[in-house]
Amino acid sequence: MAMVKKSITVTDQQDAWLKAQISAGHYGNESEVLRELIRERQLREEESQREVEWIRARLIEGEDSVKTQGYSGKSLDEIWEVVEQEHSAKQG
């Protein structure tokens, strides 16, 4: 993969943290630390988008259900239990 050289500015505290990560042997250099942070952020954003899509799908499913079947006879606790089970299954 092609690399692009960047120049960034960090605070003294951030610089000390970067150096500590390298000193601890977690990374070989500052670029590795920053690339890892970027990858983690990208994954979080992707996961957030998937969660939003999952919630939208459940809302649409609920609206469609009301249109075709009427309101649910389940209690709020029963509904939450189903949601939690589906969410846990999705998390793997």
PDB file of N, CA and C in Angstrom:
ATOM      1  N   MET A   1       0.851  -1.178   0.000  1.00  0.00           N
ATOM      2  CA  MET A   1       0.000   0.000   0.000  1.00  0.00           C
ATOM      3  C   MET A   1       0.894   1.237   0.000  1.00  0.00           C
ATOM      4  N   ALA A   2       0.538   2.208  -0.800  1.00  0.00           N
ATOM      5  CA  ALA A   2       1.322   3.444  -0.879  1.00  0.00           C
ATOM      6  C   ALA A   2       1.213   4.227   0.424  1.00  0.00           C
ATOM      7  N   MET A   3       2.277   4.872   0.788  1.00  0.00           N
ATOM      8  CA  MET A   3       2.312   5.677   2.011  1.00  0.00           C
ATOM      9  C   MET A   3       2.427   7.146   1.629  1.00  0.00           C
ATOM     10  N   VAL A   4       1.805   7.988   2.431  1.00  0.00           N
ATOM     11  CA  VAL A   4       1.872   9.433   2.250  1.00  0.00           C
ATOM     12  C   VAL A   4       2.490  10.010   3.509  1.00  0.00           C
ATOM     13  N   LYS A   5       3.497  10.816   3.350  1.00  0.00           N
ATOM     14  CA  LYS A   5       4.164  11.415   4.503  1.00  0.00           C
ATOM     15  C   LYS A   5       3.348  12.610   4.981  1.00  0.00           C
ATOM     16  N   LYS A   6       3.123  12.668   6.306  1.00  0.00           N
ATOM     17  CA  LYS A   6       2.366  13.749   6.927  1.00  0.00           C
ATOM     18  C   LYS A   6       3.194  14.373   8.034  1.00  0.00           C
ATOM     19  N   SER A   7       2.953  15.628   8.267  1.00  0.00           N
ATOM     20  CA  SER A   7       3.564  16.313   9.396  1.00  0.00           C
ATOM     21  C   SER A   7       2.429  16.723  10.319  1.00  0.00           C
ATOM     22  N   ILE A   8       2.517  16.329  11.600  1.00  0.00           N
ATOM     23  CA  ILE A   8       1.444  16.668  12.535  1.00  0.00           C
ATOM     24  C   ILE A   8       2.027  17.367  13.750  1.00  0.00           C
ATOM     25  N   THR A   9       1.162  18.049  14.465  1.00  0.00           N
ATOM     26  CA  THR A   9       1.552  18.720  15.696  1.00  0.00           C
ATOM     27  C   THR A   9       0.745  18.121  16.834  1.00  0.00           C
ATOM     28  N   VAL A  10       1.424  17.764  17.921  1.00  0.00           N
ATOM     29  CA  VAL A  10       0.766  17.207  19.095  1.00  0.00           C
ATOM     30  C   VAL A  10       1.191  18.000  20.322  1.00  0.00           C
ATOM     31  N   THR A  11       0.431  17.867  21.390  1.00  0.00           N
ATOM     32  CA  THR A  11       0.782  18.529  22.651  1.00  0.00           C
ATOM     33  C   THR A  11       1.947  17.781  23.302  1.00  0.00           C
ATOM     34  N   ASP A  12       2.556  18.404  24.294  1.00  0.00           N
ATOM     35  CA  ASP A  12       3.626  17.731  25.037  1.00  0.00           C
ATOM     36  C   ASP A  12       3.115  16.447  25.680  1.00  0.00           C
ATOM     37  N   GLN A  13       1.917  16.495  26.218  1.00  0.00           N
ATOM     38  CA  GLN A  13       1.320  15.321  26.865  1.00  0.00           C
ATOM     39  C   GLN A  13       1.099  14.197  25.843  1.00  0.00           C
ATOM     40  N   GLN A  14       0.603  14.539  24.664  1.00  0.00           N
ATOM     41  CA  GLN A  14       0.396  13.539  23.623  1.00  0.00           C
ATOM     42  C   GLN A  14       1.723  12.959  23.150  1.00  0.00           C
ATOM     43  N   ASP A  15       2.732  13.797  23.031  1.00  0.00           N
ATOM     44  CA  ASP A  15       4.061  13.340  22.624  1.00  0.00           C
ATOM     45  C   ASP A  15       4.627  12.365  23.660  1.00  0.00           C
ATOM     46  N   ALA A  16       4.458  12.676  24.924  1.00  0.00           N
ATOM     47  CA  ALA A  16       4.941  11.787  25.984  1.00  0.00           C
ATOM     48  C   ALA A  16       4.220  10.448  25.918  1.00  0.00           C
ATOM     49  N   TRP A  17       2.927  10.465  25.646  1.00  0.00           N
ATOM     50  CA  TRP A  17       2.165   9.224  25.539  1.00  0.00           C
ATOM     51  C   TRP A  17       2.651   8.394  24.355  1.00  0.00           C
ATOM     52  N   LEU A  18       2.852   9.046  23.212  1.00  0.00           N
ATOM     53  CA  LEU A  18       3.380   8.343  22.036  1.00  0.00           C
ATOM     54  C   LEU A  18       4.717   7.671  22.352  1.00  0.00           C
ATOM     55  N   LYS A  19       5.600   8.419  22.966  1.00  0.00           N
ATOM     56  CA  LYS A  19       6.919   7.884  23.310  1.00  0.00           C
ATOM     57  C   LYS A  19       6.810   6.739  24.311  1.00  0.00           C
ATOM     58  N   ALA A  20       5.868   6.841  25.242  1.00  0.00           N
ATOM     59  CA  ALA A  20       5.670   5.779  26.229  1.00  0.00           C
ATOM     60  C   ALA A  20       5.185   4.493  25.562  1.00  0.00           C
ATOM     61  N   GLN A  21       4.339   4.634  24.562  1.00  0.00           N
ATOM     62  CA  GLN A  21       3.852   3.455  23.834  1.00  0.00           C
ATOM     63  C   GLN A  21       5.004   2.728  23.137  1.00  0.00           C
ATOM     64  N   ILE A  22       5.910   3.506  22.583  1.00  0.00           N
ATOM     65  CA  ILE A  22       7.068   2.934  21.898  1.00  0.00           C
ATOM     66  C   ILE A  22       8.030   2.324  22.916  1.00  0.00           C
ATOM     67  N   SER A  23       8.288   3.042  23.999  1.00  0.00           N
ATOM     68  CA  SER A  23       9.190   2.550  25.049  1.00  0.00           C
ATOM     69  C   SER A  23       8.683   1.251  25.662  1.00  0.00           C
ATOM     70  N   ALA A  24       7.381   1.128  25.774  1.00  0.00           N
ATOM     71  CA  ALA A  24       6.782  -0.076  26.353  1.00  0.00           C
ATOM     72  C   ALA A  24       6.834  -1.252  25.384  1.00  0.00           C
ATOM     73  N   GLY A  25       7.240  -0.988  24.162  1.00  0.00           N
ATOM     74  CA  GLY A  25       7.355  -2.060  23.177  1.00  0.00           C
ATOM     75  C   GLY A  25       6.074  -2.374  22.434  1.00  0.00           C
ATOM     76  N   HIS A  26       5.062  -1.528  22.595  1.00  0.00           N
ATOM     77  CA  HIS A  26       3.792  -1.760  21.900  1.00  0.00           C
ATOM     78  C   HIS A  26       3.907  -1.467  20.405  1.00  0.00           C
ATOM     79  N   TYR A  27       4.781  -0.541  20.061  1.00  0.00           N
ATOM     80  CA  TYR A  27       4.940  -0.111  18.670  1.00  0.00           C
ATOM     81  C   TYR A  27       6.417   0.150  18.398  1.00  0.00           C
ATOM     82  N   GLY A  28       6.781   0.122  17.122  1.00  0.00           N
ATOM     83  CA  GLY A  28       8.165   0.375  16.750  1.00  0.00           C
ATOM     84  C   GLY A  28       8.482   1.843  16.559  1.00  0.00           C
ATOM     85  N   ASN A  29       7.465   2.614  16.168  1.00  0.00           N
ATOM     86  CA  ASN A  29       7.678   4.037  15.954  1.00  0.00           C
ATOM     87  C   ASN A  29       6.347   4.787  16.037  1.00  0.00           C
ATOM     88  N   GLU A  30       6.428   6.102  15.978  1.00  0.00           N
ATOM     89  CA  GLU A  30       5.229   6.935  16.135  1.00  0.00           C
ATOM     90  C   GLU A  30       4.223   6.708  15.010  1.00  0.00           C
ATOM     91  N   SER A  31       4.704   6.466  13.814  1.00  0.00           N
ATOM     92  CA  SER A  31       3.793   6.230  12.689  1.00  0.00           C
ATOM     93  C   SER A  31       2.921   5.007  12.939  1.00  0.00           C
ATOM     94  N   GLU A  32       3.502   3.950  13.507  1.00  0.00           N
ATOM     95  CA  GLU A  32       2.722   2.749  13.799  1.00  0.00           C
ATOM     96  C   GLU A  32       1.614   3.046  14.804  1.00  0.00           C
ATOM     97  N   VAL A  33       1.932   3.851  15.813  1.00  0.00           N
ATOM     98  CA  VAL A  33       0.929   4.213  16.825  1.00  0.00           C
ATOM     99  C   VAL A  33      -0.221   4.954  16.152  1.00  0.00           C
ATOM    100  N   LEU A  34       0.092   5.951  15.363  1.00  0.00           N
ATOM    101  CA  LEU A  34      -0.948   6.768  14.729  1.00  0.00           C
ATOM    102  C   LEU A  34      -1.767   5.961  13.727  1.00  0.00           C
ATOM    103  N   ARG A  35      -1.125   5.086  12.959  1.00  0.00           N
ATOM    104  CA  ARG A  35      -1.877   4.261  12.016  1.00  0.00           C
ATOM    105  C   ARG A  35      -2.852   3.352  12.754  1.00  0.00           C
ATOM    106  N   GLU A  36      -2.405   2.779  13.882  1.00  0.00           N
ATOM    107  CA  GLU A  36      -3.285   1.921  14.681  1.00  0.00           C
ATOM    108  C   GLU A  36      -4.472   2.710  15.221  1.00  0.00           C
ATOM    109  N   LEU A  37      -4.239   3.912  15.704  1.00  0.00           N
ATOM    110  CA  LEU A  37      -5.332   4.753  16.207  1.00  0.00           C
ATOM    111  C   LEU A  37      -6.335   5.064  15.104  1.00  0.00           C
ATOM    112  N   ILE A  38      -5.830   5.334  13.912  1.00  0.00           N
ATOM    113  CA  ILE A  38      -6.718   5.621  12.779  1.00  0.00           C
ATOM    114  C   ILE A  38      -7.540   4.383  12.429  1.00  0.00           C
ATOM    115  N   ARG A  39      -6.895   3.210  12.392  1.00  0.00           N
ATOM    116  CA  ARG A  39      -7.622   1.967  12.087  1.00  0.00           C
ATOM    117  C   ARG A  39      -8.721   1.715  13.117  1.00  0.00           C
ATOM    118  N   GLU A  40      -8.404   1.904  14.393  1.00  0.00           N
ATOM    119  CA  GLU A  40      -9.404   1.701  15.443  1.00  0.00           C
ATOM    120  C   GLU A  40     -10.591   2.642  15.270  1.00  0.00           C
ATOM    121  N   ARG A  41     -10.303   3.890  14.951  1.00  0.00           N
ATOM    122  CA  ARG A  41     -11.380   4.870  14.750  1.00  0.00           C
ATOM    123  C   ARG A  41     -12.237   4.492  13.548  1.00  0.00           C
ATOM    124  N   GLN A  42     -11.594   4.032  12.465  1.00  0.00           N
ATOM    125  CA  GLN A  42     -12.342   3.620  11.288  1.00  0.00           C
ATOM    126  C   GLN A  42     -13.270   2.453  11.619  1.00  0.00           C
ATOM    127  N   LEU A  43     -12.766   1.489  12.382  1.00  0.00           N
ATOM    128  CA  LEU A  43     -13.591   0.342  12.772  1.00  0.00           C
ATOM    129  C   LEU A  43     -14.770   0.778  13.639  1.00  0.00           C
ATOM    130  N   ARG A  44     -14.524   1.697  14.584  1.00  0.00           N
ATOM    131  CA  ARG A  44     -15.611   2.209  15.434  1.00  0.00           C
ATOM    132  C   ARG A  44     -16.686   2.892  14.599  1.00  0.00           C
ATOM    133  N   GLU A  45     -16.256   3.683  13.615  1.00  0.00           N
ATOM    134  CA  GLU A  45     -17.232   4.374  12.768  1.00  0.00           C
ATOM    135  C   GLU A  45     -18.041   3.382  11.946  1.00  0.00           C
ATOM    136  N   GLU A  46     -17.380   2.339  11.425  1.00  0.00           N
ATOM    137  CA  GLU A  46     -18.088   1.313  10.665  1.00  0.00           C
ATOM    138  C   GLU A  46     -19.092   0.586  11.553  1.00  0.00           C
ATOM    139  N   GLU A  47     -18.680   0.258  12.777  1.00  0.00           N
ATOM    140  CA  GLU A  47     -19.569  -0.427  13.711  1.00  0.00           C
ATOM    141  C   GLU A  47     -20.752   0.469  14.070  1.00  0.00           C
ATOM    142  N   SER A  48     -20.498   1.745  14.286  1.00  0.00           N
ATOM    143  CA  SER A  48     -21.586   2.682  14.596  1.00  0.00           C
ATOM    144  C   SER A  48     -22.587   2.733  13.450  1.00  0.00           C
ATOM    145  N   GLN A  49     -22.089   2.753  12.227  1.00  0.00           N
ATOM    146  CA  GLN A  49     -22.979   2.796  11.065  1.00  0.00           C
ATOM    147  C   GLN A  49     -23.813   1.524  10.982  1.00  0.00           C
ATOM    148  N   ARG A  50     -23.188   0.366  11.258  1.00  0.00           N
ATOM    149  CA  ARG A  50     -23.939  -0.896  11.244  1.00  0.00           C
ATOM    150  C   ARG A  50     -25.017  -0.893  12.324  1.00  0.00           C
ATOM    151  N   GLU A  51     -24.710  -0.339  13.496  1.00  0.00           N
ATOM    152  CA  GLU A  51     -25.700  -0.272  14.567  1.00  0.00           C
ATOM    153  C   GLU A  51     -26.865   0.626  14.180  1.00  0.00           C
ATOM    154  N   VAL A  52     -26.576   1.754  13.546  1.00  0.00           N
ATOM    155  CA  VAL A  52     -27.638   2.661  13.092  1.00  0.00           C
ATOM    156  C   VAL A  52     -28.518   1.946  12.069  1.00  0.00           C
ATOM    157  N   GLU A  53     -27.896   1.232  11.136  1.00  0.00           N
ATOM    158  CA  GLU A  53     -28.663   0.501  10.127  1.00  0.00           C
ATOM    159  C   GLU A  53     -29.518  -0.580  10.771  1.00  0.00           C
ATOM    160  N   TRP A  54     -28.964  -1.262  11.801  1.00  0.00           N
ATOM    161  CA  TRP A  54     -29.711  -2.309  12.503  1.00  0.00           C
ATOM    162  C   TRP A  54     -30.933  -1.698  13.198  1.00  0.00           C
ATOM    163  N   ILE A  55     -30.734  -0.567  13.858  1.00  0.00           N
ATOM    164  CA  ILE A  55     -31.842   0.104  14.554  1.00  0.00           C
ATOM    165  C   ILE A  55     -32.902   0.551  13.549  1.00  0.00           C
ATOM    166  N   ARG A  56     -32.468   1.125  12.427  1.00  0.00           N
ATOM    167  CA  ARG A  56     -33.436   1.544  11.396  1.00  0.00           C
ATOM    168  C   ARG A  56     -34.257   0.365  10.901  1.00  0.00           C
ATOM    169  N   ALA A  57     -33.567  -0.749  10.645  1.00  0.00           N
ATOM    170  CA  ALA A  57     -34.266  -1.943  10.164  1.00  0.00           C
ATOM    171  C   ALA A  57     -35.291  -2.421  11.181  1.00  0.00           C
ATOM    172  N   ARG A  58     -34.940  -2.398  12.479  1.00  0.00           N
ATOM    173  CA  ARG A  58     -35.882  -2.823  13.512  1.00  0.00           C
ATOM    174  C   ARG A  58     -37.073  -1.863  13.590  1.00  0.00           C
ATOM    175  N   LEU A  59     -36.809  -0.559  13.435  1.00  0.00           N
ATOM    176  CA  LEU A  59     -37.908   0.418  13.463  1.00  0.00           C
ATOM    177  C   LEU A  59     -38.854   0.207  12.288  1.00  0.00           C
ATOM    178  N   ILE A  60     -38.293   0.001  11.112  1.00  0.00           N
ATOM    179  CA  ILE A  60     -39.122  -0.245   9.915  1.00  0.00           C
ATOM    180  C   ILE A  60     -39.915  -1.532  10.099  1.00  0.00           C
ATOM    181  N   GLU A  61     -39.244  -2.553  10.627  1.00  0.00           N
ATOM    182  CA  GLU A  61     -39.912  -3.832  10.892  1.00  0.00           C
ATOM    183  C   GLU A  61     -41.074  -3.624  11.860  1.00  0.00           C
ATOM    184  N   GLY A  62     -40.853  -2.825  12.891  1.00  0.00           N
ATOM    185  CA  GLY A  62     -41.913  -2.549  13.859  1.00  0.00           C
ATOM    186  C   GLY A  62     -43.072  -1.785  13.244  1.00  0.00           C
ATOM    187  N   GLU A  63     -42.753  -0.783  12.432  1.00  0.00           N
ATOM    188  CA  GLU A  63     -43.816  -0.019  11.767  1.00  0.00           C
ATOM    189  C   GLU A  63     -44.624  -0.910  10.833  1.00  0.00           C
ATOM    190  N   ASP A  64     -43.924  -1.749  10.072  1.00  0.00           N
ATOM    191  CA  ASP A  64     -44.615  -2.656   9.154  1.00  0.00           C
ATOM    192  C   ASP A  64     -45.479  -3.649   9.920  1.00  0.00           C
ATOM    193  N   SER A  65     -44.989  -4.095  11.064  1.00  0.00           N
ATOM    194  CA  SER A  65     -45.725  -5.045  11.885  1.00  0.00           C
ATOM    195  C   SER A  65     -47.029  -4.429  12.392  1.00  0.00           C
ATOM    196  N   VAL A  66     -46.960  -3.175  12.799  1.00  0.00           N
ATOM    197  CA  VAL A  66     -48.167  -2.493  13.286  1.00  0.00           C
ATOM    198  C   VAL A  66     -49.184  -2.377  12.156  1.00  0.00           C
ATOM    199  N   LYS A  67     -48.686  -2.100  10.944  1.00  0.00           N
ATOM    200  CA  LYS A  67     -49.590  -1.951   9.798  1.00  0.00           C
ATOM    201  C   LYS A  67     -50.275  -3.269   9.451  1.00  0.00           C
ATOM    202  N   THR A  68     -49.548  -4.373   9.575  1.00  0.00           N
ATOM    203  CA  THR A  68     -50.101  -5.654   9.143  1.00  0.00           C
ATOM    204  C   THR A  68     -50.702  -6.473  10.276  1.00  0.00           C
ATOM    205  N   GLN A  69     -50.181  -6.318  11.499  1.00  0.00           N
ATOM    206  CA  GLN A  69     -50.616  -7.182  12.590  1.00  0.00           C
ATOM    207  C   GLN A  69     -51.232  -6.425  13.763  1.00  0.00           C
ATOM    208  N   GLY A  70     -51.185  -5.119  13.734  1.00  0.00           N
ATOM    209  CA  GLY A  70     -51.664  -4.353  14.873  1.00  0.00           C
ATOM    210  C   GLY A  70     -50.576  -4.244  15.922  1.00  0.00           C
ATOM    211  N   TYR A  71     -50.927  -3.747  17.069  1.00  0.00           N
ATOM    212  CA  TYR A  71     -49.940  -3.554  18.131  1.00  0.00           C
ATOM    213  C   TYR A  71     -49.603  -4.873  18.802  1.00  0.00           C
ATOM    214  N   SER A  72     -48.403  -4.940  19.348  1.00  0.00           N
ATOM    215  CA  SER A  72     -47.920  -6.151  20.013  1.00  0.00           C
ATOM    216  C   SER A  72     -48.654  -6.381  21.329  1.00  0.00           C
ATOM    217  N   GLY A  73     -48.843  -7.642  21.652  1.00  0.00           N
ATOM    218  CA  GLY A  73     -49.427  -7.992  22.935  1.00  0.00           C
ATOM    219  C   GLY A  73     -48.359  -8.218  23.991  1.00  0.00           C
ATOM    220  N   LYS A  74     -47.071  -8.043  23.602  1.00  0.00           N
ATOM    221  CA  LYS A  74     -45.967  -8.254  24.531  1.00  0.00           C
ATOM    222  C   LYS A  74     -45.834  -7.076  25.482  1.00  0.00           C
ATOM    223  N   SER A  75     -45.346  -7.399  26.681  1.00  0.00           N
ATOM    224  CA  SER A  75     -45.068  -6.333  27.641  1.00  0.00           C
ATOM    225  C   SER A  75     -43.773  -5.637  27.237  1.00  0.00           C
ATOM    226  N   LEU A  76     -43.526  -4.495  27.822  1.00  0.00           N
ATOM    227  CA  LEU A  76     -42.295  -3.764  27.533  1.00  0.00           C
ATOM    228  C   LEU A  76     -41.071  -4.597  27.906  1.00  0.00           C
ATOM    229  N   ASP A  77     -41.137  -5.294  29.029  1.00  0.00           N
ATOM    230  CA  ASP A  77     -40.019  -6.154  29.448  1.00  0.00           C
ATOM    231  C   ASP A  77     -39.763  -7.260  28.432  1.00  0.00           C
ATOM    232  N   GLU A  78     -40.821  -7.849  27.891  1.00  0.00           N
ATOM    233  CA  GLU A  78     -40.662  -8.906  26.881  1.00  0.00           C
ATOM    234  C   GLU A  78     -40.045  -8.354  25.602  1.00  0.00           C
ATOM    235  N   ILE A  79     -40.452  -7.169  25.222  1.00  0.00           N
ATOM    236  CA  ILE A  79     -39.892  -6.541  24.021  1.00  0.00           C
ATOM    237  C   ILE A  79     -38.411  -6.261  24.221  1.00  0.00           C
ATOM    238  N   TRP A  80     -38.044  -5.707  25.389  1.00  0.00           N
ATOM    239  CA  TRP A  80     -36.630  -5.430  25.669  1.00  0.00           C
ATOM    240  C   TRP A  80     -35.806  -6.713  25.669  1.00  0.00           C
ATOM    241  N   GLU A  81     -36.377  -7.786  26.189  1.00  0.00           N
ATOM    242  CA  GLU A  81     -35.661  -9.070  26.224  1.00  0.00           C
ATOM    243  C   GLU A  81     -35.341  -9.539  24.804  1.00  0.00           C
ATOM    244  N   VAL A  82     -36.293  -9.417  23.902  1.00  0.00           N
ATOM    245  CA  VAL A  82     -36.065  -9.803  22.499  1.00  0.00           C
ATOM    246  C   VAL A  82     -34.987  -8.918  21.879  1.00  0.00           C
ATOM    247  N   VAL A  83     -35.062  -7.619  22.118  1.00  0.00           N
ATOM    248  CA  VAL A  83     -34.073  -6.690  21.571  1.00  0.00           C
ATOM    249  C   VAL A  83     -32.676  -7.024  22.099  1.00  0.00           C
ATOM    250  N   GLU A  84     -32.569  -7.272  23.393  1.00  0.00           N
ATOM    251  CA  GLU A  84     -31.272  -7.600  23.978  1.00  0.00           C
ATOM    252  C   GLU A  84     -30.719  -8.903  23.421  1.00  0.00           C
ATOM    253  N   GLN A  85     -31.591  -9.895  23.215  1.00  0.00           N
ATOM    254  CA  GLN A  85     -31.138 -11.168  22.646  1.00  0.00           C
ATOM    255  C   GLN A  85     -30.641 -10.971  21.215  1.00  0.00           C
ATOM    256  N   GLU A  86     -31.367 -10.206  20.414  1.00  0.00           N
ATOM    257  CA  GLU A  86     -30.958  -9.951  19.037  1.00  0.00           C
ATOM    258  C   GLU A  86     -29.639  -9.170  19.005  1.00  0.00           C
ATOM    259  N   HIS A  87     -29.523  -8.204  19.890  1.00  0.00           N
ATOM    260  CA  HIS A  87     -28.305  -7.396  19.935  1.00  0.00           C
ATOM    261  C   HIS A  87     -27.107  -8.253  20.362  1.00  0.00           C
ATOM    262  N   SER A  88     -27.296  -9.118  21.347  1.00  0.00           N
ATOM    263  CA  SER A  88     -26.227 -10.014  21.792  1.00  0.00           C
ATOM    264  C   SER A  88     -25.822 -10.975  20.691  1.00  0.00           C
ATOM    265  N   ALA A  89     -26.787 -11.489  19.973  1.00  0.00           N
ATOM    266  CA  ALA A  89     -26.490 -12.411  18.864  1.00  0.00           C
ATOM    267  C   ALA A  89     -25.721 -11.689  17.767  1.00  0.00           C
ATOM    268  N   LYS A  90     -26.058 -10.436  17.529  1.00  0.00           N
ATOM    269  CA  LYS A  90     -25.384  -9.646  16.498  1.00  0.00           C
ATOM    270  C   LYS A  90     -23.941  -9.370  16.894  1.00  0.00           C
ATOM    271  N   GLN A  91     -23.691  -9.165  18.202  1.00  0.00           N
ATOM    272  CA  GLN A  91     -22.354  -8.869  18.689  1.00  0.00           C
ATOM    273  C   GLN A  91     -21.454 -10.096  18.589  1.00  0.00           C
ATOM    274  N   GLY A  92     -22.056 -11.284  18.557  1.00  0.00           N
ATOM    275  CA  GLY A  92     -21.301 -12.533  18.383  1.00  0.00           C
ATOM    276  C   GLY A  92     -20.670 -12.950  19.615  1.00  0.00           C
TER     277      GLY A  92
END
